[in-house]
Amino acid sequence: IQTDALARIAAAADPAALEALRVEFLGKQGTITALLKTLGQMGPEERLEKAPAIQALREGVAGALADRKAALDAAALEARLASETLDLTLPAPDSPRGTVHPVSQVMDELAEIFADLGFAVATGPEIEDDWYNFTALNMPESHPARAMHDTFYFPDAAPKGGKMLLRTHTSPVQIRSMMAHGAPLRIIAPGRVYRSDSDATHTPMFHQIEGLVIDRDIHLGHLKWTLETFLKAFFEKEDIVLRLRPSYFPFTEPSVEVDVGFAIENGKRVLGGSGDAPGHGWMELLGSGMVNRKVIEMSGLDPDEWQGFAFGVGVDRLAMLKYGMDDLRAFFDGDVRWLAHYGFSA
Ligand code: PHE
C-alpha cells in the first residue's frame, strides 16, 4: 500500500486531486483508517506486533500529503505572483488635468509685457473705501459720474467718510500707489472690479488692468507709444492701428478713449489695420488720459513737478478678442467643456 500511496500523492496535480487521495487513505471510509480499525479486534500480542507498521504507514502517508500540499501551494503562489506583476514602464491612464483660466493667463501675459517696459505690479483691496474709489479720483459726493458706476455699497461707514463699497474700477490703486510710493512711478494694477450690471457683454464681476506712469515731462505721446507697444506684443501683431478720441473721465485731463482698427474675417472681428479702410471698423478698447492735477495733488504730490498718464482696460475683453470668444458670461460659468473648446484644457 505504502509505495502505491506515496507515488500517487507525489503525482497529484492540484489540491482537489490531493484531497481525493486524503479521503481515499485517511478518510472515515479510507483504506488506512480501515487497517487502524482492525487493531481493535486483535488480541494484545498480535496488536503489539502489527500496530507499529500500521501507525508508520499512517504517518508516512499523512506526511506525504502535507508535503505535497505545501509544494502545490508554493507553486500556486509563484504562478499568481508571476501573473500579477505590475509593469511600471506602462504609461499611466490619462486623467483630466486642470488649466490656468484664460483671464488669469491674460493677466500673467500683460504683467510680463509691462515688466519689459519697466512697470511693477501693484494691488489694492476689492472692498474699497469710497474715498479712494471716487473722492480722490475727483468724483466728490455729488459728482454725476458716480451714477455711471452701478456701485455695490456696504452698509458700513468708511473711515474716510462715505461708505465701503466693492471697487468699481482699478483706478483707486493709482491713489494708493502714489500715496505709498510717491514719484516717479510706473505700475500696472490687474484685478477684479464690480458693477451691478449683467448681459452678454457685462458681468457684475469683471477684470481690469490699470496702468499709471508718473514722472517729469510726461505727455500724451508717451501714452500712445506705451499702448501701441503693449497691444502689438499682446496680440502678436505689428499691424495694430489705434485711434485716440477725446472723452471725459473726472480723474484724467485731457481724457482719451482709445479705439483699435479691425477687419472682419469669417464673420469674426480680427484686429489689425486702420478702421477707416473699406470693410474695416473701429472698436472701443480702453479709457485713458493725462492724470488730472487734482488727483496728483490729492495723492500728496506736487502737480507742477509731476505729470503722468493712466489707462484702464477690460482684461476679459482682451481675452475675448485674443481667443475669439463671444459670450463674456461663459468666462465665469466654470464649464470645462467651454475651456476645452478654446484649447484651454490638457
Ligand atoms: N477707470 C476707468 C473705467 O473704469 C478707466 C480709466 C482708467 C480711464 C484710467 C482713464 C484712466 O472706466
CSV table of N, CA and C in Angstrom, one decimal, residues 12 14-25 65 69 72:
chain,number,residue,atom,x,y,z
A,12,ALA,N,-0.1,13.9,-7.6
A,12,ALA,CA,-1.3,14.7,-7.6
A,12,ALA,C,-1.0,16.1,-8.2
A,14,ASP,N,-3.2,18.8,-8.5
A,14,ASP,CA,-3.8,20.0,-7.9
A,14,ASP,C,-4.4,19.7,-6.5
A,15,PRO,N,-4.8,20.7,-5.8
A,15,PRO,CA,-5.3,20.5,-4.4
A,15,PRO,C,-6.6,19.6,-4.4
A,16,ALA,N,-7.4,19.6,-5.5
A,16,ALA,CA,-8.6,18.7,-5.5
A,16,ALA,C,-8.2,17.2,-5.6
A,17,ALA,N,-7.2,16.9,-6.4
A,17,ALA,CA,-6.8,15.6,-6.6
A,17,ALA,C,-6.1,15.1,-5.3
A,18,LEU,N,-5.4,16.0,-4.6
A,18,LEU,CA,-4.7,15.6,-3.4
A,18,LEU,C,-5.8,15.3,-2.3
A,19,GLU,N,-6.8,16.1,-2.2
A,19,GLU,CA,-7.9,16.0,-1.2
A,19,GLU,C,-8.6,14.6,-1.5
A,20,ALA,N,-8.8,14.2,-2.7
A,20,ALA,CA,-9.4,12.9,-3.0
A,20,ALA,C,-8.6,11.8,-2.5
A,21,LEU,N,-7.2,11.9,-2.6
A,21,LEU,CA,-6.3,10.9,-2.1
A,21,LEU,C,-6.4,10.8,-0.6
A,22,ARG,N,-6.5,12.0,0.1
A,22,ARG,CA,-6.6,12.0,1.5
A,22,ARG,C,-7.8,11.2,2.0
A,23,VAL,N,-8.9,11.5,1.3
A,23,VAL,CA,-10.2,10.8,1.7
A,23,VAL,C,-10.0,9.3,1.4
A,24,GLU,N,-9.4,8.9,0.3
A,24,GLU,CA,-9.2,7.5,0.0
A,24,GLU,C,-8.4,6.8,1.0
A,25,PHE,N,-7.3,7.4,1.5
A,25,PHE,CA,-6.5,6.7,2.5
A,25,PHE,C,-6.8,7.0,4.0
A,65,LEU,N,1.1,13.6,2.3
A,65,LEU,CA,0.0,14.5,1.9
A,65,LEU,C,0.4,16.0,2.2
A,69,LYS,N,0.9,19.1,-0.3
A,69,LYS,CA,0.1,20.3,-0.2
A,69,LYS,C,0.9,21.5,-0.2
A,72,LEU,N,2.3,22.2,-3.7
A,72,LEU,CA,1.3,22.8,-4.6
A,72,LEU,C,0.9,24.2,-4.2
